């Protein structure tokens, strides 16, 4: 049961509001309040999304015409590298943590996160790391340019920008581990009386499993980049073939982190979609228990498929077969989830407010990205598509149309709760349609370019790829401009608008909707009892 | 929820346990390179990560 009838909750409504906290900038620097920290995470994520987006537009501008015209190839490579790192570690992961901070305590009836001070520290590690990453553009030799995967031997040889990147990854990893410890402890120890694990809202379930994943893989990434650092500066040869090391080992270790990372990013998005679809279909979520088991299965299987990123490195035939089939197997629990979302909507009384539009956009486009993933799982095909734009199209359908659309839907869904005002539905609808149309204009042609053999991470291309590249660049600018509508909608909602009731969506059944909108600074000081 | 002192102690226990697991994987993946057969030792660390995940998630999945 993910939904809890509100008449089954006893007590727990907030006390009189005594919000004793510093004002001005000190409020944000010293805050230990989960709502403040959630807000900072979300703004940080959006800022990094815009910066990473500018880098994407630089890449797309260069690719508007064949030949070199705007940036030199080294800078182009730095842009592709930083775009990937910033979007993954700066925008998507902090965005998901922002939702977790705002919602998990309120959804489980807790007053705050378990380790409130560590929560503050987790956030404040991120801005210095991001600044370090961006400043690496200005050091001698420029920023890291070997791709977000940081493969040696190229990264062992590159300049000081790589050191800053490694340090930034360390810091962001530490922040993620601290955030995960906090989330697991909060969910396990601070649930309201009566809220058993199988009554948790699905968003909390997806985050619980995501946090376990983060604790498993972030130390592995930290270990890999530490070894890279010692190879660069302390004379070791972990990955240096000349000294007896093995460069391919780095790829194994990196993707042992990197593939679960995809699920770390998408699982919270699944949680958000699982909250939105039942509410706007006015039906309980179909197959709650199977959704939980599917998330667990996806998480565990995600550790058994990393080498599908390495089909071209010369794996033994038995390994190739194992990784092919294991990768295809992930489609089963993912299919269960898609089926359950569709079954939830089946014969429901659906209304198409912005959160539901984004959820439907997510369903359609994420499934497309999933299918191209299945195609890439087939090794003989992958050999052809490796490092082409087909791969770029695939992972943007998963990361952007999957995770980002879910985040957009989540923002509109909870914005009335966060701000106390209803958002402007018209702007939100424009935002959806602009994002949906231009996303496809930008990324669908990349399938054709990849099928025709255009390689990724190269600033020049053969003449015959020009048309689709131009379409893609126009789409990318349209998609980027559409995001200004999100900023407009959010700022307008913060500044005013129709007052939001405690429960603006009639089908909403989780605990946060029992609190007033906006919720008091300290919510659930007395835990509610869930019957 | 339990009384504040017990709750704080429980939080600390859970947090320290998770931190220890993270530290173990960090040290383990580096240490595995210093063992005679790195393929086996890296496999052991990978297996430990997978086992942790199965146990950690699996124990919550009781209906």
Coordinates of C-alpha atoms in Angstrom, one line a residue:
Chain A
X1 CA 0.0 0.0 0.0
X2 CA 1.7 3.2 -1.1
X3 CA -1.3 5.3 -0.3
X4 CA -2.5 6.0 3.2
X5 CA -6.1 7.3 3.7
X6 CA -5.8 10.5 5.6
X7 CA -8.5 9.5 8.0
X8 CA -6.1 6.7 9.0
X9 CA -3.6 9.2 10.4
X10 CA -3.9 10.2 14.0
X11 CA -2.2 13.3 15.3
X12 CA 1.1 14.6 13.9
X13 CA -0.2 17.8 12.5
X14 CA 2.3 20.7 13.1
X15 CA 2.5 22.7 16.3
X16 CA 2.1 26.4 16.2
X17 CA 4.9 27.7 14.0
X18 CA 7.9 28.8 16.0
X19 CA 10.4 29.0 13.2
X20 CA 13.5 30.2 15.1
X21 CA 16.2 30.3 12.6
X22 CA 18.8 32.9 11.4
X23 CA 17.7 35.3 8.7
X24 CA 19.4 36.3 5.4
X25 CA 22.4 34.5 4.1
X26 CA 23.3 32.9 7.4
X27 CA 20.0 31.0 7.3
X28 CA 21.2 29.2 4.2
X29 CA 24.8 28.6 5.2
X30 CA 24.0 27.3 8.7
X31 CA 20.7 25.6 8.1
X32 CA 20.1 22.1 9.2
X33 CA 16.5 22.1 8.1
X34 CA 15.7 19.5 5.4
X35 CA 13.4 21.9 3.5
X36 CA 16.0 24.6 3.3
X37 CA 18.7 22.1 2.3
X38 CA 16.3 20.5 -0.3
X39 CA 15.7 24.0 -1.8
X40 CA 19.4 24.6 -2.0
X41 CA 20.0 21.3 -3.7
X42 CA 17.3 22.0 -6.2
X43 CA 18.6 25.5 -7.1
X44 CA 22.1 24.2 -7.3
X45 CA 21.0 21.4 -9.6
X46 CA 19.1 23.9 -11.8
X47 CA 22.1 26.2 -12.0
X48 CA 24.4 23.4 -13.0
X49 CA 21.8 22.2 -15.5
X50 CA 22.0 25.7 -17.1
X51 CA 25.8 25.7 -17.1
X52 CA 26.0 22.1 -18.5
X53 CA 23.3 23.2 -21.0
X54 CA 25.4 26.1 -22.2
X55 CA 28.3 23.6 -22.8
X56 CA 25.9 21.4 -24.8
X57 CA 24.9 24.4 -26.9
X58 CA 28.6 25.2 -27.5
X59 CA 29.0 21.6 -28.7
X60 CA 25.9 21.9 -30.9
X61 CA 27.0 25.3 -32.3
X62 CA 30.3 23.8 -33.4
X63 CA 28.5 20.9 -35.0
X64 CA 26.1 23.1 -36.9
X65 CA 28.5 23.1 -39.9
X66 CA 31.2 20.6 -40.8
X67 CA 34.7 21.9 -40.3
X68 CA 36.1 23.9 -37.4
X69 CA 34.6 27.3 -36.9
X70 CA 33.8 28.3 -33.3
X71 CA 36.1 26.4 -30.8
X72 CA 39.3 24.6 -31.2
X73 CA 39.3 20.8 -30.9
X74 CA 40.9 20.7 -27.4
X75 CA 38.2 23.0 -26.0
X76 CA 35.5 21.0 -27.8
X77 CA 36.8 17.9 -26.0
X78 CA 36.8 19.8 -22.7
X79 CA 33.2 20.8 -23.3
X80 CA 32.0 17.2 -24.0
X81 CA 33.9 16.1 -20.8
X82 CA 32.6 18.8 -18.5
X83 CA 29.1 18.6 -20.0
X84 CA 28.9 15.0 -18.9
X85 CA 30.5 15.4 -15.5
X86 CA 28.4 18.5 -14.7
X87 CA 25.1 17.1 -15.8
X88 CA 25.6 13.8 -13.9
X89 CA 27.4 14.9 -10.7
X90 CA 26.2 18.5 -10.7
X91 CA 22.6 18.5 -12.1
X92 CA 20.9 15.1 -12.0
X93 CA 22.3 13.6 -8.8
X94 CA 21.9 16.8 -6.7
X95 CA 18.4 17.3 -8.2
X96 CA 17.4 13.8 -7.0
X97 CA 18.9 14.5 -3.5
X98 CA 17.0 17.8 -3.5
X99 CA 13.7 16.0 -3.9
X100 CA 14.8 13.4 -1.3
X101 CA 15.5 16.1 1.2
X102 CA 12.3 17.9 0.7
X103 CA 10.0 14.9 0.6
X104 CA 11.4 11.9 2.5
X105 CA 10.9 13.3 6.0
X106 CA 7.5 14.6 5.2
X107 CA 6.4 11.4 3.5
X108 CA 7.5 9.2 6.4
X109 CA 6.2 11.5 9.1
X110 CA 9.6 12.5 10.5
X111 CA 10.6 15.9 11.8
X112 CA 13.8 16.1 9.8
X113 CA 16.7 14.0 8.4
X114 CA 18.5 11.7 10.9
X115 CA 21.8 13.6 10.7
X116 CA 20.8 17.2 10.2
X117 CA 24.3 18.7 10.5
X118 CA 25.8 16.2 8.1
X119 CA 23.0 17.0 5.7
X120 CA 24.2 20.7 5.7
X121 CA 27.7 19.5 5.1
X122 CA 26.7 17.2 2.3
X123 CA 25.2 20.1 0.4
X124 CA 28.0 22.6 1.1
X125 CA 30.6 20.3 -0.3
X126 CA 29.0 20.6 -3.7
X127 CA 29.5 24.2 -4.6
X128 CA 33.3 24.1 -4.0
X129 CA 33.6 20.9 -6.1
X130 CA 31.6 22.5 -8.9
X131 CA 33.7 25.6 -8.8
X132 CA 36.8 23.6 -8.9
X133 CA 35.5 21.7 -12.0
X134 CA 34.7 24.9 -13.8
X135 CA 37.9 26.7 -12.8
X136 CA 39.8 23.8 -14.4
X137 CA 39.0 25.5 -17.7
X138 CA 41.4 28.2 -16.8
X139 CA 44.5 26.2 -15.7
X140 CA 47.5 25.5 -17.9
X141 CA 46.5 22.8 -20.3
X142 CA 42.8 23.4 -19.9
X143 CA 40.1 21.3 -18.4
X144 CA 39.9 17.5 -18.5
X145 CA 39.2 16.5 -22.1
X146 CA 39.3 12.7 -22.1
X147 CA 35.6 12.2 -21.7
X148 CA 33.6 11.9 -18.5
X149 CA 34.7 8.3 -18.3
X150 CA 38.3 9.5 -17.6
X151 CA 39.9 6.5 -19.3
X152 CA 43.7 6.1 -19.0
X153 CA 46.2 6.3 -20.5
X154 CA 45.0 9.6 -21.9
X155 CA 44.0 10.9 -18.5
X156 CA 47.3 9.8 -17.0
X157 CA 49.1 12.1 -19.5
X158 CA 46.8 15.2 -19.5
X159 CA 47.4 18.4 -17.6
X160 CA 46.5 19.9 -14.2
X161 CA 42.8 20.2 -15.2
X162 CA 42.6 16.4 -14.7
X163 CA 43.8 16.8 -11.1
X164 CA 41.1 19.3 -10.3
X165 CA 38.5 17.0 -11.9
X166 CA 39.7 14.0 -9.8
X167 CA 39.5 16.1 -6.7
X168 CA 36.1 17.4 -7.6
X169 CA 34.9 13.8 -8.2
X170 CA 36.2 12.8 -4.8
X171 CA 34.4 15.6 -3.1
X172 CA 31.1 15.0 -4.9
X173 CA 31.4 11.3 -4.1
X174 CA 31.9 12.1 -0.4
X175 CA 28.8 14.3 -0.5
X176 CA 26.8 11.5 -2.1
X177 CA 27.9 8.9 0.4
X178 CA 27.0 11.2 3.3
X179 CA 23.7 12.0 1.7
X180 CA 23.0 8.3 1.3
X181 CA 23.9 7.4 4.9
X182 CA 21.5 10.1 5.9
X183 CA 18.7 8.9 3.7
X184 CA 19.0 5.2 4.7
X185 CA 19.1 6.1 8.4
X186 CA 16.2 8.4 8.1
X187 CA 14.0 5.9 6.3
X188 CA 14.9 3.0 8.6
X189 CA 14.8 4.7 11.9
X190 CA 12.5 7.7 11.7
X191 CA 9.3 6.4 10.1
X192 CA 6.1 7.3 11.8
X193 CA 4.6 4.6 14.0
X194 CA 2.6 2.2 11.9
X195 CA 4.4 3.0 8.7
X196 CA 5.9 -0.4 7.8
X197 CA 8.3 -0.6 5.0
X198 CA 5.6 -2.0 2.7
X199 CA 3.5 1.2 3.4
X200 CA 6.3 3.5 2.3
X201 CA 5.5 5.8 -0.6
X202 CA 7.2 4.5 -3.7
X203 CA 9.4 7.6 -3.9
X204 CA 10.9 6.7 -0.5
X205 CA 11.4 3.0 -1.6
X206 CA 13.3 4.0 -4.8
X207 CA 15.5 6.4 -2.8
X208 CA 16.2 3.7 -0.1
X209 CA 17.5 1.4 -2.8
X210 CA 19.3 4.2 -4.6
X211 CA 21.1 5.1 -1.4
X212 CA 22.2 1.5 -0.9
X213 CA 23.5 1.6 -4.5
X214 CA 25.4 4.8 -3.9
X215 CA 27.1 3.4 -0.9
X216 CA 28.2 0.4 -2.9
X217 CA 29.6 2.2 -6.0
X218 CA 30.8 5.6 -4.9
X219 CA 33.7 4.2 -2.9
X220 CA 34.6 2.1 -6.0
X221 CA 34.8 5.2 -8.2
X222 CA 36.7 7.0 -5.5
X223 CA 39.2 4.1 -5.4
X224 CA 39.6 4.2 -9.2
X225 CA 40.2 7.9 -9.4
X226 CA 42.6 7.7 -6.4
X227 CA 44.6 5.1 -8.3
X228 CA 44.5 7.4 -11.3
X229 CA 45.9 10.2 -9.2
X230 CA 48.7 8.1 -7.8
X231 CA 49.6 6.9 -11.4
X232 CA 49.8 10.6 -12.4
X233 CA 51.9 11.9 -9.5
X234 CA 53.3 9.2 -7.3
X235 CA 54.9 6.8 -9.7
X236 CA 52.5 3.9 -9.4
X237 CA 51.4 1.9 -12.4
X238 CA 47.9 0.7 -11.7
X239 CA 46.7 1.6 -15.1
X240 CA 50.0 2.4 -16.9
X241 CA 50.9 -0.4 -19.3
X242 CA 54.5 0.7 -19.5
X243 CA 54.9 0.0 -15.8
X244 CA 53.0 -3.3 -15.9
X245 CA 49.6 -1.8 -15.2
X246 CA 46.4 -2.5 -17.0
X247 CA 44.4 0.4 -18.7
X248 CA 41.4 -1.9 -19.3
X249 CA 41.2 -2.6 -15.6
X250 CA 40.2 1.1 -15.2
X251 CA 37.4 0.5 -17.6
X252 CA 36.1 -2.4 -15.6
X253 CA 36.3 -0.6 -12.3
X254 CA 34.8 2.6 -13.8
X255 CA 31.8 0.8 -15.3
X256 CA 31.3 -1.2 -12.2
X257 CA 30.4 2.2 -10.8
X258 CA 29.2 3.7 -14.0
X259 CA 26.4 1.4 -15.0
X260 CA 24.7 1.3 -11.5
X261 CA 25.1 5.1 -11.7
X262 CA 22.6 5.1 -14.5
X263 CA 20.1 3.4 -12.2
X264 CA 21.1 5.7 -9.3
X265 CA 19.9 8.5 -11.5
X266 CA 16.8 6.9 -13.0
X267 CA 15.4 5.1 -9.9
X268 CA 14.4 8.3 -8.0
X269 CA 12.8 9.4 -11.3
X270 CA 10.8 6.1 -11.2
X271 CA 9.7 7.0 -7.7
X272 CA 8.5 10.5 -8.8
X273 CA 6.6 9.0 -11.7
X274 CA 5.0 6.4 -9.4
X275 CA 3.7 9.2 -7.2
X276 CA 2.3 11.3 -10.1
X277 CA 0.5 8.8 -12.3
X278 CA -1.8 7.4 -9.6
X279 CA -2.8 10.9 -8.5
X280 CA -3.7 12.2 -11.9
X281 CA -5.3 8.9 -12.9
X282 CA -7.3 8.9 -9.6
X283 CA -6.5 5.3 -9.0
X284 CA -4.2 3.6 -6.6
X285 CA -0.9 2.5 -8.0
X286 CA -1.3 -0.9 -9.7
X287 CA 0.9 -3.6 -8.2
X288 CA 2.7 -1.7 -5.5
X289 CA 4.6 -4.8 -4.2
X290 CA 5.7 -5.8 -7.7
X291 CA 6.9 -2.2 -8.2
X292 CA 9.1 -2.5 -5.1
X293 CA 10.5 -5.9 -6.1
X294 CA 11.1 -4.6 -9.6
X295 CA 13.2 -1.7 -8.3
X296 CA 15.2 -4.1 -6.1
X297 CA 15.7 -6.4 -9.1
X298 CA 16.9 -3.6 -11.3
X299 CA 19.3 -2.4 -8.6
X300 CA 20.9 -5.9 -8.2
X301 CA 21.0 -6.7 -11.9
X302 CA 22.6 -3.3 -12.6
X303 CA 25.8 -4.7 -10.9
X304 CA 26.0 -7.6 -13.3
X305 CA 26.1 -5.9 -16.7
X306 CA 28.9 -3.3 -16.6
X307 CA 31.0 -4.9 -19.3
X308 CA 28.4 -4.2 -22.0
X309 CA 30.1 -0.8 -22.1
X310 CA 33.2 -2.7 -23.1
X311 CA 32.2 -5.0 -25.9
X312 CA 34.9 -3.6 -28.2
X313 CA 37.7 -4.2 -25.7
X314 CA 38.1 -7.8 -26.7
X315 CA 36.2 -9.8 -24.0
X316 CA 36.0 -13.6 -24.1
X317 CA 33.0 -15.0 -26.0
X318 CA 31.5 -16.5 -22.8
X319 CA 31.6 -13.0 -21.1
X320 CA 30.0 -11.4 -24.1
X321 CA 27.1 -13.8 -24.0
X322 CA 26.7 -13.4 -20.2
X323 CA 26.7 -9.6 -20.4
X324 CA 24.3 -9.6 -23.4
X325 CA 21.8 -11.7 -21.7
X326 CA 22.1 -10.1 -18.3
X327 CA 21.6 -6.7 -19.9
X328 CA 18.5 -7.9 -21.7
X329 CA 17.2 -9.3 -18.4
X330 CA 17.0 -5.8 -16.9
X331 CA 14.2 -5.2 -19.4
X332 CA 12.0 -7.6 -17.5
X333 CA 11.7 -5.6 -14.2
X334 CA 11.7 -2.4 -16.1
X335 CA 8.9 -3.7 -18.2
X336 CA 7.0 -4.6 -15.0
X337 CA 7.2 -1.0 -14.0
X338 CA 6.1 0.4 -17.4
X339 CA 3.2 -2.2 -17.4
X340 CA 2.2 -1.2 -13.9
X341 CA 2.1 2.5 -14.8
X342 CA 0.0 1.8 -17.8
X343 CA -2.3 -0.4 -15.8
X344 CA -2.6 2.3 -13.2
X345 CA -3.9 4.7 -15.9
X346 CA -6.2 2.0 -17.5
X347 CA -9.8 3.1 -17.0
X348 CA -8.6 5.9 -14.7
X349 CA -10.1 9.4 -14.6
X350 CA -7.1 11.0 -16.2
X351 CA -6.5 14.7 -16.1
X352 CA -3.6 16.3 -18.0
X353 CA -2.1 18.9 -15.7
X354 CA 1.7 19.6 -16.2
X355 CA 2.9 16.9 -13.8
X356 CA 0.9 14.2 -15.7
X357 CA 2.0 15.6 -19.1
X358 CA 5.6 15.2 -18.0
X359 CA 4.9 11.7 -16.7
X360 CA 3.4 10.7 -20.0
X361 CA 6.3 12.3 -21.8
X362 CA 8.6 10.3 -19.6
X363 CA 6.8 7.0 -20.3
X364 CA 6.9 7.5 -24.0
X365 CA 10.5 8.7 -24.3
X366 CA 12.1 6.7 -21.6
X367 CA 10.6 3.5 -23.2
X368 CA 12.1 4.6 -26.5
X369 CA 15.5 5.0 -24.8
X370 CA 15.1 1.6 -23.1
X371 CA 14.5 0.0 -26.5
X372 CA 17.6 1.5 -28.1
X373 CA 19.4 0.2 -25.0
X374 CA 18.2 -3.3 -25.8
X375 CA 19.5 -2.9 -29.3
X376 CA 22.9 -1.8 -28.0
X377 CA 23.0 -4.8 -25.6
X378 CA 23.3 -7.0 -28.7
X379 CA 27.1 -7.3 -29.1
X380 CA 27.3 -7.6 -32.9
X381 CA 25.3 -4.5 -33.2
X382 CA 27.1 -2.7 -30.5
X383 CA 30.4 -3.3 -32.2
X384 CA 29.0 -1.2 -35.1
X385 CA 27.4 1.5 -32.9
X386 CA 30.2 1.9 -30.3
X387 CA 31.1 5.6 -29.9
X388 CA 28.6 6.8 -32.5
X389 CA 25.8 9.2 -32.1
X390 CA 23.4 6.3 -31.7
X391 CA 24.8 5.9 -28.2
X392 CA 24.5 9.6 -27.6
X393 CA 20.8 9.5 -28.6
X394 CA 20.2 6.4 -26.5
X395 CA 21.5 7.8 -23.2
X396 CA 20.0 11.2 -23.7
X397 CA 16.6 9.5 -24.1
X398 CA 17.2 7.8 -20.8
X399 CA 18.9 10.7 -18.9
X400 CA 17.1 13.7 -20.2
X401 CA 13.7 12.4 -21.3
X402 CA 13.7 9.9 -18.5
X403 CA 15.2 11.5 -15.4
X404 CA 14.8 15.2 -16.3
X405 CA 11.2 14.9 -17.4
X406 CA 10.4 13.1 -14.2
X407 CA 12.1 15.9 -12.2
X408 CA 10.1 18.6 -14.2
X409 CA 6.9 16.7 -13.4
X410 CA 8.0 16.4 -9.8
X411 CA 8.7 20.1 -9.5
X412 CA 5.2 21.0 -10.8
X413 CA 3.6 18.3 -8.7
X414 CA 5.1 19.5 -5.4
X415 CA 5.5 23.2 -6.2
X416 CA 2.1 24.1 -4.6
X417 CA 3.3 22.3 -1.4
X418 CA 6.7 23.9 -1.4
X419 CA 5.6 27.5 -2.1
X420 CA 2.0 27.7 -1.0
X421 CA 0.9 28.9 -4.4
X422 CA -0.4 27.2 -7.5
X423 CA 1.8 27.4 -10.5
X424 CA 0.7 28.9 -13.8
X425 CA -0.7 26.0 -15.7
X426 CA -0.3 27.7 -19.1
X427 CA 3.4 28.4 -18.7
X428 CA 3.9 24.8 -17.4
X429 CA 2.1 23.4 -20.4
X430 CA 4.2 25.5 -22.8
X431 CA 7.3 24.3 -20.9
X432 CA 6.2 20.7 -21.5
X433 CA 5.4 21.0 -25.1
X434 CA 8.5 23.0 -25.8
X435 CA 10.6 20.5 -24.0
X436 CA 8.9 17.5 -25.6
X437 CA 9.0 18.7 -29.2
X438 CA 12.5 20.2 -29.1
X439 CA 13.9 17.3 -27.2
X440 CA 12.9 15.0 -30.1
X441 CA 14.1 17.5 -32.7
X442 CA 17.5 17.6 -31.0
X443 CA 18.0 13.9 -30.2
X444 CA 16.0 11.7 -32.6
X445 CA 18.1 12.7 -35.6
X446 CA 21.2 11.5 -33.6
X447 CA 19.9 7.9 -34.2
X448 CA 20.2 8.4 -37.9
X449 CA 23.6 10.0 -37.6
X450 CA 24.8 7.1 -35.5
X451 CA 23.4 4.5 -37.8
X452 CA 25.2 6.3 -40.6
X453 CA 28.4 6.1 -38.6
X454 CA 29.1 9.6 -37.3
X455 CA 31.5 9.3 -34.3
X456 CA 30.9 11.1 -31.1
X457 CA 33.3 13.5 -29.4
X458 CA 34.7 14.8 -32.7
X459 CA 34.2 18.5 -33.6
X460 CA 34.3 17.9 -37.4
X461 CA 32.3 15.5 -39.6
X462 CA 31.8 14.4 -43.1
X463 CA 29.6 16.5 -45.4
X464 CA 26.8 14.0 -45.6
X465 CA 26.0 14.4 -41.9
X466 CA 25.3 18.1 -42.2
X467 CA 21.5 18.2 -42.5
X468 CA 20.6 16.1 -39.5
X469 CA 23.3 17.9 -37.4
X470 CA 21.6 21.2 -38.3
X471 CA 18.2 19.9 -37.3
X472 CA 19.7 18.6 -34.1
X473 CA 21.4 21.9 -33.2
X474 CA 18.1 23.8 -33.8
X475 CA 16.3 21.4 -31.5
X476 CA 19.0 21.8 -28.8
X477 CA 18.6 25.6 -28.8
X478 CA 14.8 25.2 -28.7
X479 CA 15.1 22.8 -25.8
X480 CA 17.5 25.1 -24.0
X481 CA 15.2 28.1 -24.4
X482 CA 12.2 26.1 -23.2
X483 CA 13.9 25.7 -19.9
X484 CA 13.6 29.4 -19.3
X485 CA 9.9 28.7 -19.1
X486 CA 10.5 26.5 -16.1
X487 CA 12.4 29.3 -14.4
X488 CA 9.6 31.7 -15.2
X489 CA 7.0 29.3 -13.8
X490 CA 8.9 28.6 -10.6
X491 CA 9.8 32.3 -9.9
X492 CA 6.2 33.3 -10.6
X493 CA 4.9 30.7 -8.3
X494 CA 7.3 31.7 -5.5
X495 CA 6.3 35.4 -5.8
X496 CA 2.6 34.7 -5.7
X497 CA -0.4 33.1 -7.4
X498 CA -3.5 31.4 -6.2
X499 CA -3.1 30.1 -2.7
X500 CA -2.6 26.3 -2.7
X501 CA -4.7 24.2 -0.3
X502 CA -3.0 21.6 1.8
X503 CA -4.0 19.0 -0.8
X504 CA -4.3 20.6 -4.2
X505 CA -4.5 17.3 -6.0
X506 CA -7.6 15.3 -5.1
X507 CA -6.0 11.9 -5.5
X508 CA -2.9 12.7 -3.4
X509 CA -2.6 10.3 -0.5
X510 CA 0.9 10.5 1.0
X511 CA 1.6 12.2 4.3
X512 CA 3.1 15.4 3.0
X513 CA -0.4 16.4 1.8
X514 CA -1.7 16.4 5.4
X515 CA 0.5 19.4 6.1
X516 CA -0.5 23.0 5.2
X517 CA 1.0 24.5 2.0
X518 CA 3.7 25.7 2.5
X519 CA 4.5 23.3 5.3
X520 CA 5.7 24.8 8.6
X521 CA 9.4 25.1 9.1
X522 CA 9.4 22.2 11.6
X523 CA 6.9 19.6 10.4
X524 CA 5.7 16.5 12.3
X525 CA 7.3 17.5 15.6
X526 CA 4.8 14.9 17.0
X527 CA 4.9 11.8 14.8
X528 CA 1.6 10.9 13.1
X529 CA 0.4 7.4 13.7
X530 CA -0.4 5.5 10.5
X531 CA -3.1 2.9 11.2
Chain B
X1 CA 9.6 6.3 17.4
X2 CA 11.7 5.4 20.4
X3 CA 12.9 7.8 23.1
X4 CA 15.4 10.4 21.9
X5 CA 18.5 8.8 23.4
X6 CA 17.8 5.4 22.0
X7 CA 16.9 6.9 18.7
X8 CA 20.1 8.8 18.5
X9 CA 22.1 5.7 19.4
X10 CA 20.3 3.7 16.7
X11 CA 20.9 6.4 14.1
X12 CA 24.6 6.5 15.1
X13 CA 24.8 2.7 14.8
X14 CA 23.2 2.6 11.4
X15 CA 25.3 5.6 10.1
X16 CA 28.6 4.1 11.4
X17 CA 27.8 0.7 9.9
X18 CA 27.1 2.2 6.5
X19 CA 30.2 4.4 6.7
X20 CA 32.3 1.3 7.5
X21 CA 30.9 -0.5 4.5
X22 CA 31.7 2.4 2.2
X23 CA 35.3 2.6 3.7
X24 CA 35.8 -1.1 3.2
X25 CA 34.9 -0.9 -0.5
X26 CA 37.2 2.1 -1.0
X27 CA 40.1 0.4 0.7
X28 CA 39.3 -3.0 -0.8
X29 CA 39.3 -1.9 -4.4
X30 CA 42.8 -0.3 -4.0
X31 CA 44.2 -3.1 -1.8
X32 CA 43.0 -5.7 -4.3
X33 CA 45.7 -4.5 -6.7
X34 CA 48.4 -5.4 -4.3
X35 CA 47.4 -9.0 -4.0
X36 CA 49.2 -11.7 -6.1
X37 CA 46.3 -12.4 -8.3
X38 CA 44.5 -9.1 -8.9
X39 CA 41.8 -10.7 -11.0
X40 CA 40.7 -12.9 -8.1
X41 CA 41.0 -10.2 -5.5
X42 CA 39.1 -7.6 -7.6
X43 CA 36.5 -10.3 -8.1
X44 CA 36.2 -10.8 -4.4
X45 CA 35.6 -7.1 -3.8
X46 CA 33.1 -7.1 -6.6
X47 CA 31.4 -10.1 -5.1
X48 CA 31.4 -8.4 -1.7
X49 CA 29.7 -5.4 -3.1
X50 CA 27.0 -7.6 -4.7
X51 CA 26.5 -9.6 -1.6
X52 CA 26.1 -6.4 0.5
X53 CA 23.5 -5.2 -1.9
X54 CA 21.5 -8.4 -1.9
X55 CA 21.5 -8.6 1.9
X56 CA 20.9 -4.9 2.5
X57 CA 18.0 -4.7 0.0
X58 CA 16.7 -8.2 0.4
X59 CA 16.2 -8.0 4.2
X60 CA 13.7 -5.2 3.7
X61 CA 11.6 -7.1 1.1
X62 CA 9.5 -9.1 3.5
X63 CA 5.8 -8.6 2.7

